[in-house]
Short mmCIF file of C-alpha atoms (C1' of nucleotides) in Angstrom, two decimals:
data_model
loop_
_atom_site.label_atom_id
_atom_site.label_comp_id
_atom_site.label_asym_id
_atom_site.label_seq_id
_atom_site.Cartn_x
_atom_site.Cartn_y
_atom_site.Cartn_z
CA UNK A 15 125.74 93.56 115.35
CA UNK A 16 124.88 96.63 113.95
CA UNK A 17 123.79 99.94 116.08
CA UNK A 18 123.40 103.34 114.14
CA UNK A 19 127.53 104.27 114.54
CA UNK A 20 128.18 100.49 112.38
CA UNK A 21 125.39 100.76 109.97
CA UNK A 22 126.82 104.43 109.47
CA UNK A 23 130.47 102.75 108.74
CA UNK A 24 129.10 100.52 106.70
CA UNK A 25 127.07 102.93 104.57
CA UNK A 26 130.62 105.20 104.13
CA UNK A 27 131.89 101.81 102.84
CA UNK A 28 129.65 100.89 100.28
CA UNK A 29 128.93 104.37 98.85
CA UNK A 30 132.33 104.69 96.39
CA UNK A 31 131.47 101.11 94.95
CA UNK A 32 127.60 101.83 94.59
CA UNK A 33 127.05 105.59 94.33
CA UNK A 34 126.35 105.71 90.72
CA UNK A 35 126.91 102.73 90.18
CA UNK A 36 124.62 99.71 88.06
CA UNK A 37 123.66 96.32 89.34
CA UNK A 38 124.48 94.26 86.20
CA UNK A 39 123.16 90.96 88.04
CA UNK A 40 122.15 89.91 91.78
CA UNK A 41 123.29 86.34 92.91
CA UNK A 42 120.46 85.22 95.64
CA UNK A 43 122.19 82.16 97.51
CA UNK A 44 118.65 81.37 99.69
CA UNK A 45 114.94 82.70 98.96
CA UNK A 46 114.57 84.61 102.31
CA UNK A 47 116.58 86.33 104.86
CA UNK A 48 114.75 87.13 107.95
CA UNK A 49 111.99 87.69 106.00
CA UNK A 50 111.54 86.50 101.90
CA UNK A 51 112.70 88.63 99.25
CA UNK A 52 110.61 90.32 97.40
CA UNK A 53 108.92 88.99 94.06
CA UNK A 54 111.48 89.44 91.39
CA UNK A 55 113.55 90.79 93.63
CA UNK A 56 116.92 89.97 91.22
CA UNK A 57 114.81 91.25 87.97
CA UNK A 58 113.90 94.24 89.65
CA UNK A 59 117.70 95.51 90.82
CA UNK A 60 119.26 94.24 87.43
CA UNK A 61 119.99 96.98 84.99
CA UNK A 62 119.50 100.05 87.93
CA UNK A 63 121.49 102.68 88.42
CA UNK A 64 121.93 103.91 92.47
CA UNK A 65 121.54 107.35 92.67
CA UNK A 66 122.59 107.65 96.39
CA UNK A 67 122.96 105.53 99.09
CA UNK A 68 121.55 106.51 102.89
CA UNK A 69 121.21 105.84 106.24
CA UNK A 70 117.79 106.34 108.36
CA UNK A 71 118.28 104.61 111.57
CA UNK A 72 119.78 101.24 111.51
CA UNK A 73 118.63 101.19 108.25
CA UNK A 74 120.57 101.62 104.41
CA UNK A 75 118.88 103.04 102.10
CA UNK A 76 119.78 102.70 98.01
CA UNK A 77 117.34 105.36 96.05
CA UNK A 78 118.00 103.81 92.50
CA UNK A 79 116.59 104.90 88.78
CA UNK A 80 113.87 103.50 89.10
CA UNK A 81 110.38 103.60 90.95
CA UNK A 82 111.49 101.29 93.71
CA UNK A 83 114.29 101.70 97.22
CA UNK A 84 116.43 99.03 97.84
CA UNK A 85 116.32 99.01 101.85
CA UNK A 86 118.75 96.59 103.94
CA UNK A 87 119.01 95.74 107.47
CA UNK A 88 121.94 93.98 108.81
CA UNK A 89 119.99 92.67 111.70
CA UNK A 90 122.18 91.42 114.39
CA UNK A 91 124.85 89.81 112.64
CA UNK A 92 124.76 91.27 109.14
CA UNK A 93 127.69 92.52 107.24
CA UNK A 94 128.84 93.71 103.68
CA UNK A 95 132.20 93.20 101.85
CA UNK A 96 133.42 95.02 99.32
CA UNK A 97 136.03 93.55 96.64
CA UNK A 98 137.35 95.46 92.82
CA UNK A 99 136.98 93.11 90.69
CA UNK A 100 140.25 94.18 88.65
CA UNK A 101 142.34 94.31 92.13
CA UNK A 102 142.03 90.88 93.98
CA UNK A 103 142.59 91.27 97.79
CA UNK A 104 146.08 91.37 99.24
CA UNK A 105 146.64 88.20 100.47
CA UNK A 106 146.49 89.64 104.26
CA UNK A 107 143.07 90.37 103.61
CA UNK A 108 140.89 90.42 106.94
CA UNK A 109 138.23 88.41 105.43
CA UNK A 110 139.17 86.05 102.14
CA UNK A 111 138.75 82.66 104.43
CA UNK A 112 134.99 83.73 105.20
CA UNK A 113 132.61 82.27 102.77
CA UNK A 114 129.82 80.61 104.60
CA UNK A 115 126.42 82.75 104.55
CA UNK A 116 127.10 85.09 101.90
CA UNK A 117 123.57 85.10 101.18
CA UNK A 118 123.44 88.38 98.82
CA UNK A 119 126.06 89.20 95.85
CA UNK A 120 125.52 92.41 93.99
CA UNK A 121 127.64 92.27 90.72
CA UNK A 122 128.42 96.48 90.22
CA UNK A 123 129.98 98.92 87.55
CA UNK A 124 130.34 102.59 87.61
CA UNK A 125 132.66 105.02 87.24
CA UNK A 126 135.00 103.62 90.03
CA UNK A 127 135.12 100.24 88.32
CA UNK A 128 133.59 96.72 88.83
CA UNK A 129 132.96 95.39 92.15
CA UNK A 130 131.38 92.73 94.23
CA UNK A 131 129.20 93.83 97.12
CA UNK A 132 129.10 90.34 98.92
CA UNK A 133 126.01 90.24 102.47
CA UNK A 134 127.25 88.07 104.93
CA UNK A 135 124.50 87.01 107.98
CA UNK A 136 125.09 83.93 110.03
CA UNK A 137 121.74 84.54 112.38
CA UNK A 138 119.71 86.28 109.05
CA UNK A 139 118.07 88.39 110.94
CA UNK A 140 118.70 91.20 108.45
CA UNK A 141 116.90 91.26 105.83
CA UNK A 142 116.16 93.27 102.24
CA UNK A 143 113.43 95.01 100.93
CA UNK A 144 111.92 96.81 97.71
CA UNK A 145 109.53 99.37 98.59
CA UNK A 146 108.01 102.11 96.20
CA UNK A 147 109.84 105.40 96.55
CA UNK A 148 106.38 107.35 97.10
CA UNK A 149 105.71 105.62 99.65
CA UNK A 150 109.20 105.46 101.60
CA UNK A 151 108.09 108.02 104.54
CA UNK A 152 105.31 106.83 105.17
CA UNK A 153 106.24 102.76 105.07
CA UNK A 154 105.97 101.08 108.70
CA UNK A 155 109.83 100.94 109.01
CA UNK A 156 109.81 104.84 108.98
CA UNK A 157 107.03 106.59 109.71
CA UNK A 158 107.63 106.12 113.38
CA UNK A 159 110.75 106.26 113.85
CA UNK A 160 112.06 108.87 116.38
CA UNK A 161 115.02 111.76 115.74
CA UNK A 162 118.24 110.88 114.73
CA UNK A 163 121.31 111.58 117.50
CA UNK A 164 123.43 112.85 114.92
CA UNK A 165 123.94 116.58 114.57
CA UNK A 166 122.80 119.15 117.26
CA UNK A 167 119.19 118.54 117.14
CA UNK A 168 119.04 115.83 120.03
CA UNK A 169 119.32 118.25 123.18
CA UNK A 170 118.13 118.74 126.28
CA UNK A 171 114.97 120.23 126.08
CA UNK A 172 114.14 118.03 122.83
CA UNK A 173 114.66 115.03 124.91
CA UNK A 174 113.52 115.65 128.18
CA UNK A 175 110.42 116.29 125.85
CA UNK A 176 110.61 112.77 124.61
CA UNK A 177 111.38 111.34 128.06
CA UNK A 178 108.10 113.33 129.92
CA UNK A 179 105.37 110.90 131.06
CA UNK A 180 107.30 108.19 131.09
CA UNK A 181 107.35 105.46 133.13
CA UNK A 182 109.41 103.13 131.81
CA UNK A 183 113.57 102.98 132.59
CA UNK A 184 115.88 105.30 130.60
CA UNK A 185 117.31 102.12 129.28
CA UNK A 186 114.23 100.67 127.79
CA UNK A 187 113.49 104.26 126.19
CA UNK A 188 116.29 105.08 125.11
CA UNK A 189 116.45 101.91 123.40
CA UNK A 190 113.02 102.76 121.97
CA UNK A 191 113.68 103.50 118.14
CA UNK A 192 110.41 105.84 118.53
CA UNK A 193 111.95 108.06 120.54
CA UNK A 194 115.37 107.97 119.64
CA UNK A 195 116.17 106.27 116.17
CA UNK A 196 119.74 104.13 115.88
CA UNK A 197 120.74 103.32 119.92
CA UNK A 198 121.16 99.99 120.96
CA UNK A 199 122.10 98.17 124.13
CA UNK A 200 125.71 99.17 123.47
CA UNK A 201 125.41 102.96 123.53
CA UNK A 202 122.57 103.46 125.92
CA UNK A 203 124.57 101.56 128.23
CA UNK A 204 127.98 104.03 127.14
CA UNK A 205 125.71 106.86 127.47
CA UNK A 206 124.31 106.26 130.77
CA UNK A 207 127.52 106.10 132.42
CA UNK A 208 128.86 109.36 130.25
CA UNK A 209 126.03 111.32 131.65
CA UNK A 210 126.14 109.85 134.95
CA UNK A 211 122.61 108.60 135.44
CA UNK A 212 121.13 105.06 136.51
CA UNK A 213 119.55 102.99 133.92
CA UNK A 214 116.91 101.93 136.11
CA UNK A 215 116.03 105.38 136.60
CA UNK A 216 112.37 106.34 135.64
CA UNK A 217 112.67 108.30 132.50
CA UNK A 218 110.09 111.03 133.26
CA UNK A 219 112.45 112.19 136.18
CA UNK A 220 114.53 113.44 133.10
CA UNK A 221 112.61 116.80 132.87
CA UNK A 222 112.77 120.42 131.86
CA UNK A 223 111.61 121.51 135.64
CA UNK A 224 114.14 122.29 137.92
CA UNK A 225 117.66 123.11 137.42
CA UNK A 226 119.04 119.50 138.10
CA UNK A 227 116.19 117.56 136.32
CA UNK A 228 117.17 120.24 133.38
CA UNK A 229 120.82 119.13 133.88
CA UNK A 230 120.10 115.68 134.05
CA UNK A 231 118.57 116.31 130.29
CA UNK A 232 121.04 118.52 129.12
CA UNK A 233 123.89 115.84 130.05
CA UNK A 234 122.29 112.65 128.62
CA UNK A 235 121.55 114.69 125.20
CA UNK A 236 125.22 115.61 125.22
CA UNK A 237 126.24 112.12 126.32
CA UNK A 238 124.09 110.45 123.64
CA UNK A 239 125.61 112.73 120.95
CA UNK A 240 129.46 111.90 121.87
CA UNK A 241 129.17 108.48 122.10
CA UNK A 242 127.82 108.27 118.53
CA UNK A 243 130.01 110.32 117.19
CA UNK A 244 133.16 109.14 119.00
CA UNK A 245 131.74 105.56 117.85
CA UNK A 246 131.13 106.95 114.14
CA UNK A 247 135.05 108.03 114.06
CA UNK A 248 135.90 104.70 115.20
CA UNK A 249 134.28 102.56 112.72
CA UNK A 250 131.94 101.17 114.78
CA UNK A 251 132.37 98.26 117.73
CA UNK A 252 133.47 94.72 116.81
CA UNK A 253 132.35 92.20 119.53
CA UNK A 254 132.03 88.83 116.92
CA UNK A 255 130.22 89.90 113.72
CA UNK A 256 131.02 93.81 112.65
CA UNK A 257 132.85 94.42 110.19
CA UNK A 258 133.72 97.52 108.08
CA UNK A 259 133.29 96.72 104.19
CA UNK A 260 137.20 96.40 103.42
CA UNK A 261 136.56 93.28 105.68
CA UNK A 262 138.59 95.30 109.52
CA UNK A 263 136.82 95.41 112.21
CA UNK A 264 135.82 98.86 114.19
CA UNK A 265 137.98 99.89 117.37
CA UNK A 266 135.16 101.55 119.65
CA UNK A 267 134.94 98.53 121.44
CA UNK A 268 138.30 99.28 122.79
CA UNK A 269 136.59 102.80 124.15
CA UNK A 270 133.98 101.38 126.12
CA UNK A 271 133.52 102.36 129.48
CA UNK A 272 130.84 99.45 131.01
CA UNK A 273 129.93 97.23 128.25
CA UNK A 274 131.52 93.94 128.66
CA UNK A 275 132.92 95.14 131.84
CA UNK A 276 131.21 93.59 134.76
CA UNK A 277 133.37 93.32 137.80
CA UNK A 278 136.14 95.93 136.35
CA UNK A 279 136.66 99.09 138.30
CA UNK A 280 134.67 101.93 137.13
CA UNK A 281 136.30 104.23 135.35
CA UNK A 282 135.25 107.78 136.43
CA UNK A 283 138.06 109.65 138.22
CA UNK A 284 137.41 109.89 141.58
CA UNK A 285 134.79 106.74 141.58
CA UNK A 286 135.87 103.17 143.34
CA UNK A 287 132.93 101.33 142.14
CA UNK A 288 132.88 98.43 139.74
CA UNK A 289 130.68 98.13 137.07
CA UNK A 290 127.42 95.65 137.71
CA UNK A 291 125.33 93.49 135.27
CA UNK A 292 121.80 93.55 135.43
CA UNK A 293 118.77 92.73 132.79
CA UNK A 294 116.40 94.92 131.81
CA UNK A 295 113.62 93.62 129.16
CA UNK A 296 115.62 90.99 128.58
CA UNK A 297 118.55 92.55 127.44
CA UNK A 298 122.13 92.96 129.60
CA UNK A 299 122.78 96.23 131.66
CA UNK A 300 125.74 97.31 132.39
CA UNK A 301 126.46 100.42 134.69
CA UNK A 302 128.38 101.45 137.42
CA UNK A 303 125.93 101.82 141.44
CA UNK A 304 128.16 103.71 142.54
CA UNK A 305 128.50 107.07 140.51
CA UNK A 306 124.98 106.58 137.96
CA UNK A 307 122.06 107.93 139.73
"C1'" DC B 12 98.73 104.14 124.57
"C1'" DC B 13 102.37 101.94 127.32
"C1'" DG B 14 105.53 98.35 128.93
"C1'" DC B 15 107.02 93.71 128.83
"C1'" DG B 16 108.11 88.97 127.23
"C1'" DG B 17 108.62 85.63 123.52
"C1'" DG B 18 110.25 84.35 119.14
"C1'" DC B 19 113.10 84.51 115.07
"C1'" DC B 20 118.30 82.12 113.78
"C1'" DT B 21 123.27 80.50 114.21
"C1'" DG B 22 127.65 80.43 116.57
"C1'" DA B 23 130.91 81.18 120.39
"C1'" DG B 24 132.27 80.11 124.83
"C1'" DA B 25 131.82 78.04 129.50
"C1'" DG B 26 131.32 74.10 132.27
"C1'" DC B 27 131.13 69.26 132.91
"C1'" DT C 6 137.04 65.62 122.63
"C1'" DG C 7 132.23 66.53 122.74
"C1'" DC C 8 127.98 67.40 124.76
"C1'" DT C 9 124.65 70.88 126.76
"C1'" DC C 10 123.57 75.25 128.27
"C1'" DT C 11 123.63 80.28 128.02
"C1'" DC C 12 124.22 84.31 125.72
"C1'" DA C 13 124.75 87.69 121.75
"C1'" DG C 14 124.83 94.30 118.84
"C1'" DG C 15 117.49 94.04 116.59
"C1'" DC C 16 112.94 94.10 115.80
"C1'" DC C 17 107.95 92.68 115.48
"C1'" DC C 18 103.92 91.00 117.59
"C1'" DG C 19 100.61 90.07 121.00
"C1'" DC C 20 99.28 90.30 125.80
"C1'" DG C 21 97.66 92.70 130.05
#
DNA sequence: CCGCGGGCCTGAGAGC
DNA sequence: TGCTCTCAGGCCCGCG
């Protein structure tokens, strides 16, 4: 599922249940996700108190009480659902029939009540991780990781910066979580089109020399920026697996502008072209021929 | 160092 | 109805 806009929703939804809240136990349903849990994992969340709960990336991020960070991926099909345990679901609850690979229950109590913080991941590709806080920056899931498109910093000059010697397509770099840190094939393709320019295009042709190379720059940076946070405001897309953490899906998917869209007409004004599929490392491109250059 | 392809898993949907 | 095939939002690893 999950690019930086749903992990984002998804970290909005957990925080009131788990932001100072304790784990008072931790039902494992298999020994491994993608990867194993950690030794003791269970032992090691029971009794904890989360301090705060973060996003870096595609990653979530729990700083707890103790020495260790609770850090989750959801992978490609990874989701969390959040119930009060004193107020059961209305019975038009988006999610009460799905049961099958809830792999992770976190039993919770704080100062908003009891709840049950259920991960669901057909594909388990997510996975879970204890790592010591000391050590977080500089632990292989984040000491390379590139700057976040969030906020202002991501702009023209900082990227054609990141884009300069390169050789390989903006789609493969921007999909490069050293460069940038959260896009995935969704919004790279979104941004492309936004800012007008070809995914095939060679990246290093994004530049800070020359007016139109620095425009070129200027309006990917820009487009990069809206699409998250349009996305953000959304609650994320919903193709089959996102979902936000009261169990609805996000609504960006009704905003997109190629993805899923091969053979509709493009949909800048003035533009007759219809949007193409291609692959690029393996993964689907969508764009439009006809106005990305 | 850089760029690319394969593999990890299950499920949904298309085509026969 | 049911089989087989393809594809899916991420990431790591190893190759050239």
């Amino acid at each position: 599922m999950p690019e930086l806009p749903e992990v984002e929703t998804v970290k909005r939804g957990l925080a009131p249940a788990m932001e100072g809240a304790r784990f008072d136990k931790v039902e494992l349903n298999r020994p491994n996700l993608r990867f194993p849990f950690p030794p003791n994992f269970a032992a090691r969340l029971k009794n904890c108190t989360i301090n705060s709960v973060a996003r870096r990336a595609k990653y979530l991020i729990l700083h707890l009480d103790s020495d260790d960070v609770l850090v989750m991926h959801l992978g490609m099909s990874g989701s969390f659902y959040v119930e009060n345990k004193n107020s059961p679901p209305a019975k038009s609850d988006a999610r009460t029939r799905i049961t099958a690979h809830d792999h992770v229950i976190f039993h919770l109590s704080g100062a908003n009540g009891e709840h049950l913080v259920t991960y669901n991941d057909p594909r388990r590709f997510g996975f879970m991780d204890l790592i010591a806080a000391e050590n977080l920056s500089s632990h292989k899931f984040f000491a390379k990781l590139g700057i976040e498109p969030t906020g202002n910093s991501l702009d023209g000059k900082c990227l054609a910066r990141l884009l300069a010697n390169r050789k390989a397509p903006l789609k493969a770099a921007l999909l490069d979580q050293k460069l940038i840190a959260g896009l995935g094939n969704i919004y790279v393709c979104e941004a492309l089109w936004q800012a007008g320019l070809a995914p095939t295009r060679i990246s290093h042709t994004i530049s800070t020399s020359g007016a139109k190379a620095r425009a070129n720059a200027i309006a990917l940076a820009d487009a990069v920026r809206d699409v998250i946070a349009r996305a953000i405001a959304a609650g994320g897309s919903s193709l089959n697996d996102h979902r936000q953490t009261d169990g609805t899906p996000g609504y960006f998917q009704h905003e997109f502008n190629v993805y899923n869209r091969e053979n509709e007409p493009c949909r800048k004004s003035h533009c007759s072209g219809h949007i193409k599929r291609i692959v690029q490392s393996g993964r689907s491109t969508y764009y439009c021929d006809s106005c990305q250059k």
